[in-house]
């Protein structure tokens, strides 16, 4: 044994040195020829300015660079994946090249057949429909859905599928629960439903045939007695691909009010219950989806080739299930305030043509009028999605007052076209703490702007009365764990200075810096009302816009986000001779007739002002939207308000060329 071990030891010792040399040499070759991929950045003859690249030429004006770009690895940005630079042909912009879907697409065969979820992309059809009434909501007692549901047998379940309850009460504003049930199957030999109609009691579908079936119980929860008819003829194996996409009904949903149906769904020709203004009852509609209608996704955010990127902030829409009530406006007559606000929004979108829209909270009115969040969310961003504009959103204090939680609303918003909304970390306060990066248009796809989104909460405290009605006494605030998350993300931001030196436009020193950042949250900080910085050149306070038409809207309590977060997140971790912060602008909503931008210790605090006739206002104060017009590849941030009557009110440069000198105090 000793001889054997000694031989083994000598053998290992003899091969150790050559093996080590071979492995080391292989690692060096791998690094040089595979891992090490240097590139010249946004252009071989470009340099990075204070927050961007300034084009230069060593040859002379008008002569472009021919520097090459090495391929980069794919970069994930939240749920968006940026395609690598080597994956697209010459002359094609990188954001127009399809990247892997990052799990966005779902295999329909993996979806459960016995769970109702209108966001699931089912491609399977329905075999039977029924209507049932119950006195107890199955949400609180799940077994009630089985007890009140249609009768069945194992044979019927295996043939046609199990009964599935559409968890949307047709009698939402009544005292009982009326629900639609359907069966779904993947079998190829069962006739499937391709048409549904709502008809009065004595009417039949025209043209009539034996393929029509009538549900025995009325579908109408009130008013005129109406019945549901459904038509099934062909099996799945008998349908062409076009018929599967255009004729096959794959899902049923319910929407309330007279607004549009959810994306991909269409309302039936008539409501199952009409609007009753006297009793303040909203109309109820059955909606159907045919085929698979996946919402189009937003691509990576990017600057234009000339270094521009425009953001439009939409604050405080305050939409309801109904059409809304006009508040404090000289417009006469003013009816259907939500629709009027959508028209104003659409007109502004057409004129401004933003690259990104940010809804900065209180999309829902709360206060008892947005009792079905899904019906409201179906319309609040429609003007934006119709124009194929990417959009993000944060929550305000009213959004979850009436029912659906913020987590549920996030899921809904992620199911809308061009949505960039994210839920964010689950282990910190709020829902919707996330960030997005904006990239350069050149093949380097360099991160040159950061957008932070935070949930400032709703109410920090309040009291419950005898009738179990909650009355808030103070607003919520940004908590310590959110501050920690922000600082962690800020310190993890790409430090462009590790690749390029950056020339400060205000000092001759060269410094290393992160990209500029803007931050959006709903409820303002206490510091938004602090004394403004002074311009050292003119001596004027850096504060432009109206701010004295209403009281302060900040929370009485705070965890020190301004001092411990915003002021600590420096533009650079290196000594650069100044106190420039990474976040140049904080954009808030909440206060509808406050719309100023005030710089405090180097950080601009800007209010959006109310953008909706459905939210409170003031006579003579136009509804408005704040625009952030960013140029010079992220270096220059300019803002103004687009109002009902003025396209560019109070333009001012917040950062970059033409702005007041940076704050140099403590």
XYZ file of C-alpha atoms in Angstrom:
666
model
C 0.000 0.000 0.000
C 2.810 2.381 0.934
C 4.542 1.700 -2.366
C 1.335 2.318 -4.272
C 0.636 5.641 -2.524
C 4.224 6.772 -3.058
C 3.973 6.032 -6.767
C 0.673 7.901 -6.940
C 2.225 10.886 -5.210
C 5.196 10.959 -7.577
C 2.862 10.663 -10.546
C 0.713 13.586 -9.444
C 3.805 15.698 -8.696
C 5.231 14.949 -12.127
C 2.145 16.100 -14.001
C 1.355 19.085 -11.773
C 3.824 21.544 -13.314
C 3.022 20.872 -17.000
C -0.719 20.733 -16.291
C -0.583 24.065 -14.488
C 1.337 25.625 -17.382
C -1.109 24.305 -19.985
C -4.173 25.451 -18.022
C -2.709 28.913 -17.363
C -1.740 29.363 -20.999
C -5.261 28.279 -22.085
C -6.856 30.812 -19.730
C -4.687 33.600 -21.123
C -5.613 32.694 -24.705
C -9.312 32.480 -23.771
C -9.202 35.919 -22.189
C -7.368 37.524 -25.104
C -9.354 36.015 -27.962
C -12.780 35.364 -26.369
C -13.472 37.345 -23.217
C -11.561 40.541 -23.868
C -13.641 42.559 -26.348
C -12.516 46.222 -26.360
C -14.542 48.773 -28.268
C -14.340 52.466 -28.868
C -17.663 53.369 -27.234
C -20.186 55.499 -29.105
C -17.715 56.095 -31.872
C -14.014 55.837 -32.461
C -13.715 59.623 -32.666
C -16.190 60.674 -29.990
C -15.521 61.731 -26.434
C -17.796 61.660 -23.442
C -18.815 65.078 -22.194
C -20.259 66.007 -18.813
C -23.177 63.569 -19.193
C -22.914 62.599 -22.850
C -20.827 62.266 -25.932
C -19.797 65.346 -27.901
C -19.000 64.439 -31.489
C -15.553 65.552 -32.596
C -13.411 64.889 -35.588
C -9.658 64.844 -35.898
C -10.016 65.233 -39.641
C -12.253 68.247 -39.839
C -15.874 69.302 -39.598
C -18.374 67.139 -41.378
C -16.070 64.135 -41.661
C -17.456 61.106 -39.893
C -15.729 58.330 -38.050
C -15.290 54.863 -39.416
C -14.463 53.260 -36.102
C -15.627 49.683 -35.739
C -17.713 48.271 -32.922
C -16.988 44.929 -31.341
C -19.908 42.764 -30.367
C -21.193 42.917 -26.809
C -23.045 40.470 -24.654
C -26.796 40.756 -24.362
C -27.906 42.973 -21.494
C -31.079 42.463 -19.486
C -33.037 45.531 -18.408
C -35.806 44.372 -16.134
C -37.965 42.239 -18.385
C -36.441 43.710 -21.551
C -33.449 42.140 -23.211
C -31.185 44.247 -25.360
C -29.943 42.346 -28.426
C -26.215 42.070 -28.833
C -24.646 44.417 -31.334
C -23.458 41.642 -33.606
C -26.954 40.253 -34.194
C -28.284 42.718 -36.743
C -27.408 43.729 -40.272
C -25.731 46.956 -41.239
C -28.116 49.892 -41.504
C -30.679 48.397 -39.093
C -31.127 50.029 -35.681
C -30.355 47.614 -32.882
C -33.703 48.158 -31.119
C -35.544 46.961 -34.226
C -33.916 43.548 -33.999
C -35.944 40.944 -32.164
C -34.237 39.678 -29.029
C -35.129 36.511 -27.121
C -38.496 36.957 -25.442
C -37.160 36.408 -21.916
C -40.053 34.123 -21.099
C -42.738 36.537 -22.254
C -44.242 33.919 -24.575
C -46.037 31.025 -22.897
C -46.691 27.544 -24.172
C -50.517 27.333 -24.219
C -50.388 23.601 -23.608
C -48.890 24.295 -20.168
C -51.808 26.485 -19.039
C -54.382 25.018 -16.632
C -57.844 24.518 -18.108
C -59.783 24.782 -14.841
C -58.626 28.243 -13.712
C -60.109 31.495 -14.968
C -57.522 34.142 -15.748
C -58.228 36.422 -18.731
C -54.530 37.299 -18.979
C -53.617 33.700 -19.825
C -53.010 33.302 -23.582
C -55.257 30.253 -24.017
C -55.650 28.936 -27.544
C -58.174 26.289 -26.494
C -61.903 26.736 -27.074
C -65.043 26.624 -24.950
C -67.600 23.822 -25.192
C -70.491 24.965 -22.996
C -71.704 28.051 -21.086
C -74.047 28.428 -18.111
C -75.251 31.172 -15.763
C -75.737 30.648 -12.028
C -76.796 32.828 -9.108
C -75.556 32.551 -5.543
C -76.150 34.519 -2.336
C -72.553 34.177 -1.109
C -69.367 35.283 -2.833
C -67.109 32.346 -3.680
C -64.105 34.650 -3.170
C -64.535 34.336 0.589
C -65.768 30.718 0.600
C -64.260 28.911 -2.423
C -66.454 25.850 -1.929
C -69.488 28.030 -2.661
C -68.435 28.181 -6.314
C -68.753 24.418 -6.505
C -72.037 24.291 -4.610
C -73.658 27.060 -6.662
C -72.101 25.991 -9.941
C -73.664 23.909 -12.693
C -74.147 20.191 -12.144
C -71.728 17.842 -13.837
C -70.378 14.298 -13.952
C -66.963 12.743 -14.432
C -67.950 11.672 -17.924
C -68.980 15.216 -18.887
C -65.836 16.668 -17.309
C -63.594 14.347 -19.301
C -65.507 14.996 -22.512
C -66.155 18.762 -22.371
C -63.853 19.930 -19.595
C -64.534 21.002 -16.020
C -66.755 23.965 -15.228
C -64.793 27.187 -14.722
C -66.282 30.196 -12.963
C -65.709 33.629 -14.489
C -64.857 35.421 -11.272
C -66.599 38.674 -12.197
C -70.010 39.303 -10.696
C -72.616 40.408 -13.252
C -74.562 41.852 -10.325
C -71.606 43.672 -8.773
C -73.700 46.605 -7.580
C -76.523 44.364 -6.375
C -77.015 42.020 -3.438
C -76.466 38.613 -4.997
C -73.791 37.021 -7.155
C -74.483 36.152 -10.786
C -71.601 34.457 -12.557
C -70.845 32.981 -15.955
C -69.483 29.429 -16.061
C -67.880 27.693 -19.022
C -66.131 24.457 -19.934
C -62.801 24.377 -21.793
C -61.143 21.450 -23.539
C -58.121 20.554 -25.634
C -59.913 17.702 -27.358
C -59.980 17.859 -31.130
C -63.334 16.083 -31.603
C -65.680 18.367 -29.607
C -67.549 21.271 -31.288
C -66.352 24.634 -29.952
C -68.081 27.987 -29.428
C -67.520 30.640 -32.083
C -70.337 33.119 -31.377
C -72.205 34.495 -28.348
C -75.245 36.771 -28.370
C -77.362 38.484 -25.733
C -81.049 38.585 -26.711
C -84.420 39.413 -25.130
C -86.484 36.556 -23.801
C -88.617 35.941 -26.901
C -85.953 36.511 -29.559
C -83.742 33.918 -31.234
C -80.490 34.352 -33.165
C -80.805 35.040 -36.857
C -80.154 33.088 -38.962
C -81.210 30.327 -36.594
C -79.939 26.736 -36.691
C -79.712 23.750 -34.405
C -76.118 24.678 -33.533
C -77.413 27.497 -31.310
C -77.902 26.752 -27.590
C -79.743 28.890 -25.046
C -78.681 29.132 -21.415
C -81.664 28.278 -19.232
C -81.219 31.098 -16.706
C -81.347 34.809 -17.652
C -77.962 36.479 -17.923
C -79.314 39.913 -16.967
C -78.972 40.730 -13.248
C -81.545 43.536 -13.449
C -83.772 45.384 -15.876
C -84.885 43.749 -19.106
C -84.790 39.957 -19.092
C -82.018 38.829 -21.396
C -80.693 35.402 -22.292
C -77.322 34.208 -23.520
C -77.117 32.143 -26.707
C -73.954 30.458 -27.941
C -73.126 28.856 -31.264
C -70.851 25.882 -31.856
C -70.350 24.046 -35.102
C -66.810 22.952 -35.917
C -64.321 20.982 -33.879
C -60.771 22.187 -33.429
C -59.495 19.675 -35.979
C -61.968 21.022 -38.571
C -60.917 24.674 -38.155
C -58.286 26.382 -40.257
C -55.611 28.497 -38.574
C -57.482 31.645 -39.623
C -60.686 30.348 -38.042
C -58.861 29.500 -34.825
C -57.516 33.041 -34.612
C -60.525 35.021 -35.839
C -63.584 32.940 -34.895
C -62.731 30.681 -31.960
C -63.744 32.203 -28.612
C -60.937 31.469 -26.168
C -61.950 33.574 -23.149
C -64.876 35.392 -21.528
C -64.585 38.427 -19.265
C -66.828 41.070 -17.718
C -66.320 44.819 -17.774
C -68.284 47.579 -16.076
C -69.134 51.025 -17.382
C -69.224 52.308 -20.931
C -65.486 52.404 -21.581
C -63.486 50.089 -23.819
C -63.050 46.402 -23.130
C -59.705 45.014 -21.980
C -57.002 44.717 -24.623
C -57.701 41.830 -26.998
C -61.357 41.564 -25.926
C -64.498 42.903 -27.585
C -67.836 43.758 -26.031
C -70.893 41.879 -27.156
C -73.434 43.882 -29.125
C -75.481 44.847 -26.068
C -74.864 44.988 -22.303
C -76.330 42.382 -19.980
C -77.434 45.295 -17.775
C -77.886 48.876 -18.953
C -76.783 51.976 -17.106
C -79.291 53.398 -14.621
C -78.289 56.960 -13.794
C -81.154 57.382 -11.346
C -79.932 54.486 -9.206
C -76.275 55.207 -10.039
C -75.824 51.748 -11.534
C -73.241 51.227 -14.262
C -73.730 49.112 -17.362
C -72.392 45.557 -17.321
C -70.893 43.961 -20.432
C -69.780 40.495 -21.372
C -66.592 40.602 -23.432
C -64.955 37.852 -25.460
C -61.520 37.203 -26.862
C -61.059 35.337 -30.115
C -57.862 33.451 -30.756
C -54.699 34.526 -28.954
C -54.117 38.275 -28.587
C -50.764 38.792 -26.848
C -50.119 42.463 -26.069
C -47.179 43.952 -27.992
C -44.200 44.540 -25.731
C -42.095 47.663 -25.424
C -38.551 47.469 -26.701
C -35.480 48.809 -24.905
C -35.577 52.536 -24.181
C -33.081 54.444 -26.308
C -32.072 57.912 -27.407
C -32.433 59.039 -30.979
C -29.378 59.158 -33.201
C -29.063 62.878 -32.516
C -29.042 62.284 -28.757
C -32.615 63.173 -27.776
C -35.167 61.494 -25.524
C -38.505 62.981 -24.434
C -40.576 61.989 -21.402
C -44.158 63.081 -20.830
C -45.409 62.951 -17.244
C -49.140 62.411 -16.738
C -50.222 63.187 -13.204
C -53.422 62.419 -11.320
C -55.941 61.239 -13.900
C -58.435 60.177 -11.195
C -60.458 57.959 -13.522
C -63.568 56.075 -12.411
C -65.656 53.134 -13.587
C -68.184 55.684 -14.823
C -67.232 58.520 -17.158
C -66.199 60.814 -14.347
C -67.441 64.177 -13.117
C -65.869 67.434 -14.259
C -64.291 69.497 -11.516
C -63.266 73.168 -11.390
C -63.264 74.015 -15.083
C -64.742 76.804 -17.190
C -65.635 74.354 -19.971
C -69.406 74.268 -20.517
C -70.962 71.838 -20.928
C -68.522 69.445 -19.301
C -69.697 65.847 -19.275
C -67.840 62.534 -19.283
C -64.747 64.017 -17.670
C -62.670 60.871 -18.212
C -63.334 60.916 -21.951
C -62.551 64.637 -22.155
C -59.290 64.036 -20.318
C -58.398 61.218 -22.716
C -59.053 63.566 -25.639
C -56.781 66.229 -24.125
C -54.135 63.595 -23.480
C -54.380 62.234 -27.023
C -54.035 65.697 -28.531
C -50.955 66.420 -26.408
C -49.389 63.071 -27.318
C -49.840 63.834 -31.007
C -48.137 67.210 -30.610
C -45.308 66.209 -28.273
C -44.583 62.701 -29.614
C -42.786 61.520 -26.458
C -40.473 58.519 -26.365
C -41.818 57.500 -22.950
C -44.917 58.313 -20.910
C -44.857 58.132 -17.114
C -48.120 57.969 -15.173
C -47.122 59.424 -11.808
C -49.890 58.051 -9.592
C -53.603 58.339 -8.842
C -54.594 56.843 -12.155
C -57.678 55.674 -10.251
C -59.909 58.108 -8.433
C -60.658 55.835 -5.477
C -63.187 57.427 -3.135
C -65.803 54.849 -4.049
C -65.879 55.509 -7.821
C -63.168 53.114 -9.055
C -64.649 50.011 -7.435
C -63.446 47.821 -10.301
C -59.813 48.637 -10.999
C -59.606 46.459 -14.103
C -62.380 48.382 -15.891
C -60.567 51.654 -15.117
C -57.131 50.353 -16.076
C -58.571 49.221 -19.408
C -58.990 52.862 -20.430
C -56.433 54.984 -18.568
C -53.511 54.252 -20.929
C -55.482 53.613 -24.121
C -54.437 56.892 -25.769
C -50.796 55.965 -25.128
C -50.983 52.338 -26.235
C -52.935 53.233 -29.370
C -49.898 55.302 -30.387
C -47.484 52.474 -29.550
C -45.613 54.556 -26.970
C -43.801 52.752 -24.131
C -45.087 53.738 -20.709
C -44.353 53.248 -17.035
C -46.477 53.928 -13.966
C -46.240 54.381 -10.217
C -48.964 54.345 -7.593
C -50.571 57.258 -5.771
C -52.523 57.335 -2.542
C -55.920 56.781 -4.210
C -55.123 53.890 -6.561
C -55.956 51.003 -4.233
C -58.631 52.630 -2.078
C -61.586 50.774 -3.564
C -60.624 47.146 -3.995
C -57.858 45.562 -6.062
C -54.462 45.636 -4.398
C -51.392 47.220 -5.909
C -49.934 43.796 -6.672
C -53.104 42.872 -8.586
C -53.035 46.162 -10.481
C -49.390 45.622 -11.414
C -50.375 42.300 -12.966
C -53.141 44.005 -14.948
C -50.869 46.813 -16.156
C -48.210 44.340 -17.244
C -50.894 42.751 -19.429
C -51.398 45.973 -21.410
C -49.497 46.858 -24.604
C -46.092 48.564 -24.394
C -46.063 48.430 -20.599
C -42.757 48.850 -18.772
C -44.339 48.515 -15.332
C -42.569 46.235 -12.872
C -43.528 44.986 -9.418
C -40.032 45.421 -8.019
C -38.592 43.679 -4.949
C -41.083 41.950 -2.655
C -39.066 42.452 0.517
C -39.322 46.255 0.731
C -42.187 48.675 1.257
C -44.520 49.323 -1.631
C -45.190 47.757 -4.992
C -43.553 49.191 -8.084
C -40.040 50.127 -6.949
C -37.982 49.640 -10.102
C -35.696 51.335 -12.597
C -35.128 51.488 -16.326
C -32.009 52.351 -18.269
C -32.002 54.386 -21.451
C -29.343 53.544 -24.035
C -27.469 55.322 -26.763
C -28.632 54.778 -30.334
C -25.256 53.749 -31.672
C -24.221 50.084 -31.756
C -22.445 50.335 -28.391
C -25.885 50.583 -26.696
C -24.349 52.445 -23.785
C -26.415 53.227 -20.695
C -26.611 57.048 -20.609
C -29.739 57.811 -18.559
C -31.345 56.166 -15.531
C -35.022 56.396 -14.579
C -36.034 55.444 -11.036
C -39.620 54.686 -10.026
C -40.649 54.483 -6.355
C -43.876 53.732 -4.521
C -44.459 56.532 -2.011
C -47.383 54.605 -0.512
C -50.850 55.810 0.365
C -51.585 56.572 4.001
C -49.269 56.245 6.955
C -51.946 56.426 9.612
C -55.678 56.762 10.057
C -58.652 55.675 12.111
C -61.590 53.321 11.679
C -65.055 54.453 12.686
C -68.023 52.439 13.983
C -69.086 51.576 10.411
C -65.632 50.207 9.563
C -64.836 53.198 7.357
C -61.178 54.207 7.295
C -60.341 57.893 7.549
C -56.668 58.683 6.798
C -54.919 61.187 9.010
C -51.541 61.391 7.268
C -49.817 60.329 4.077
C -47.294 57.541 3.732
C -43.633 58.124 2.967
C -40.578 56.456 1.436
C -39.237 53.993 4.007
C -35.731 53.021 5.026
C -35.729 49.743 3.101
C -36.622 51.669 -0.059
C -33.752 54.067 0.640
C -31.409 51.102 1.011
C -32.693 49.621 -2.252
C -32.153 52.899 -4.101
C -28.609 53.300 -2.810
C -27.804 49.722 -3.716
C -29.078 50.281 -7.263
C -27.272 53.628 -7.498
C -23.942 52.202 -6.389
C -24.473 49.371 -8.848
C -25.027 51.759 -11.779
C -22.551 51.539 -14.621
C -19.670 53.896 -13.900
C -18.836 55.237 -17.316
C -15.712 56.772 -15.872
C -14.148 53.344 -15.668
C -14.159 53.343 -19.481
C -14.069 56.979 -20.543
C -12.877 60.154 -18.855
C -15.534 62.830 -18.721
C -14.900 66.524 -19.187
C -16.797 68.733 -16.768
C -18.341 71.638 -18.649
C -18.159 73.841 -15.576
C -14.633 73.102 -14.353
C -11.472 72.195 -16.217
C -11.105 69.041 -14.140
C -11.714 65.624 -15.595
C -14.078 63.524 -13.495
C -15.665 60.091 -13.516
C -19.455 59.934 -13.352
C -22.620 57.903 -13.628
C -25.357 58.754 -16.124
C -27.843 61.435 -15.172
C -30.960 60.144 -13.442
C -34.579 61.210 -13.066
C -36.826 59.832 -10.337
C -40.617 59.548 -10.202
C -42.813 59.064 -7.147
C -46.238 60.404 -6.243
C -46.211 62.070 -2.813
C -43.630 64.870 -2.582
C -40.919 65.053 0.048
C -40.883 67.714 2.729
C -37.765 69.139 1.091
C -39.774 69.936 -2.062
C -41.052 72.923 -0.080
C -37.670 73.941 1.386
C -35.903 77.151 0.428
C -34.721 77.067 -3.154
C -31.080 77.287 -4.183
C -29.860 80.611 -5.547
C -28.263 81.053 -8.910
C -24.751 82.302 -8.005
C -24.625 84.346 -11.188
C -27.958 86.187 -11.005
C -28.806 85.777 -7.337
C -32.335 84.624 -8.270
C -33.997 81.713 -6.543
C -34.113 78.603 -8.726
C -37.872 78.137 -8.522
C -40.202 78.513 -11.498
C -43.944 77.857 -11.608
C -46.987 78.050 -9.341
C -46.775 76.589 -5.847
C -48.937 78.754 -3.567
C -52.442 77.785 -4.776
C -52.778 74.931 -2.263
C -51.201 73.634 0.931
C -48.214 71.338 1.213
C -48.860 67.761 0.139
C -45.957 65.976 1.814
C -46.191 63.456 4.629
C -45.660 64.648 8.187
C -43.338 61.709 8.769
C -40.298 60.554 6.857
C -37.258 58.302 7.060
C -34.946 60.926 5.595
C -34.915 59.915 1.932
C -33.685 63.313 0.775
C -30.727 63.425 3.168
C -29.923 59.717 3.425
C -30.740 58.757 -0.149
C -30.782 61.463 -2.787
C -27.927 63.518 -1.341
C -25.819 60.423 -0.726
C -26.126 59.052 -4.262
C -23.358 61.046 -5.862
C -22.723 61.395 -9.557
C -19.384 59.747 -8.945
C -17.816 57.752 -6.159
C -14.495 59.364 -7.023
C -13.222 62.704 -5.791
C -14.278 65.116 -8.479
C -14.144 68.476 -6.811
C -17.929 69.063 -6.585
C -21.090 67.712 -4.996
C -23.079 66.766 -8.106
C -25.774 64.195 -7.374
C -26.734 61.315 -9.606
C -30.451 62.178 -9.483
C -30.907 65.570 -11.096
C -34.730 65.667 -11.034
C -37.444 64.287 -8.770
C -40.885 64.396 -10.432
C -44.017 64.233 -8.276
C -47.767 64.326 -8.718
C -50.355 64.461 -5.910
C -50.808 68.256 -5.807
C -53.001 69.167 -8.789
C -52.547 72.954 -8.775
C -48.872 72.902 -7.837
C -46.617 72.791 -10.890
C -43.331 74.446 -10.064
C -39.762 73.180 -10.369
C -37.582 74.124 -7.385
C -33.929 73.236 -6.931
C -32.959 72.280 -3.392
C -29.319 71.405 -2.681
C -28.732 70.650 -6.319
C -31.799 68.450 -6.866
C -34.780 69.728 -8.821
C -38.196 68.921 -7.339
C -40.811 69.232 -10.082
C -44.589 68.833 -9.834
C -46.615 67.627 -12.785
C -49.817 69.559 -12.095
C -53.204 67.952 -12.651
C -53.776 66.524 -16.130
C -57.415 65.507 -15.813
C -60.816 67.139 -15.619
C -61.805 64.313 -13.256
C -59.387 65.457 -10.553
C -59.685 68.616 -8.495
C -58.365 71.820 -10.020
C -58.886 75.548 -9.855
C -60.860 77.843 -12.132
C -58.407 79.491 -14.508
C -55.726 76.839 -13.922
C -55.308 74.834 -17.111
C -54.944 71.072 -17.036
C -51.371 70.278 -17.972
C -48.675 67.685 -18.535
C -44.991 68.083 -17.701
C -42.447 67.411 -20.443
C -38.817 66.468 -19.849
C -36.930 67.107 -23.076
C -33.529 65.461 -22.699
C -30.796 66.114 -25.248
C -27.026 65.928 -25.709
C -27.188 62.180 -25.053
C -28.521 62.679 -21.524
C -26.433 65.697 -20.595
C -29.035 68.441 -20.940
C -32.426 68.193 -19.214
C -35.005 70.784 -20.196
C -38.586 70.922 -18.920
C -41.827 72.774 -19.567
C -45.574 72.295 -19.149
C -47.918 71.575 -22.030
C -51.280 73.037 -20.995
C -54.723 73.261 -22.553
C -53.843 76.588 -24.165
C -50.026 76.848 -24.066
C -47.733 74.275 -25.674
C -44.587 75.258 -23.719
C -45.231 77.081 -20.443
C -42.238 78.017 -18.230
C -39.430 76.372 -20.212
C -36.283 75.984 -18.145
C -33.032 74.055 -18.368
C -32.490 72.007 -15.249
C -29.146 70.428 -16.014
C -26.464 70.619 -18.636
C -25.633 73.322 -21.169
C -27.402 76.559 -20.273
C -28.421 75.495 -16.744
C -27.490 77.264 -13.542
C -24.101 76.190 -12.148
C -24.193 73.023 -10.057
C -24.841 73.232 -6.345
C -21.560 73.414 -4.437
C -22.821 73.573 -0.841
C -22.797 70.808 1.762
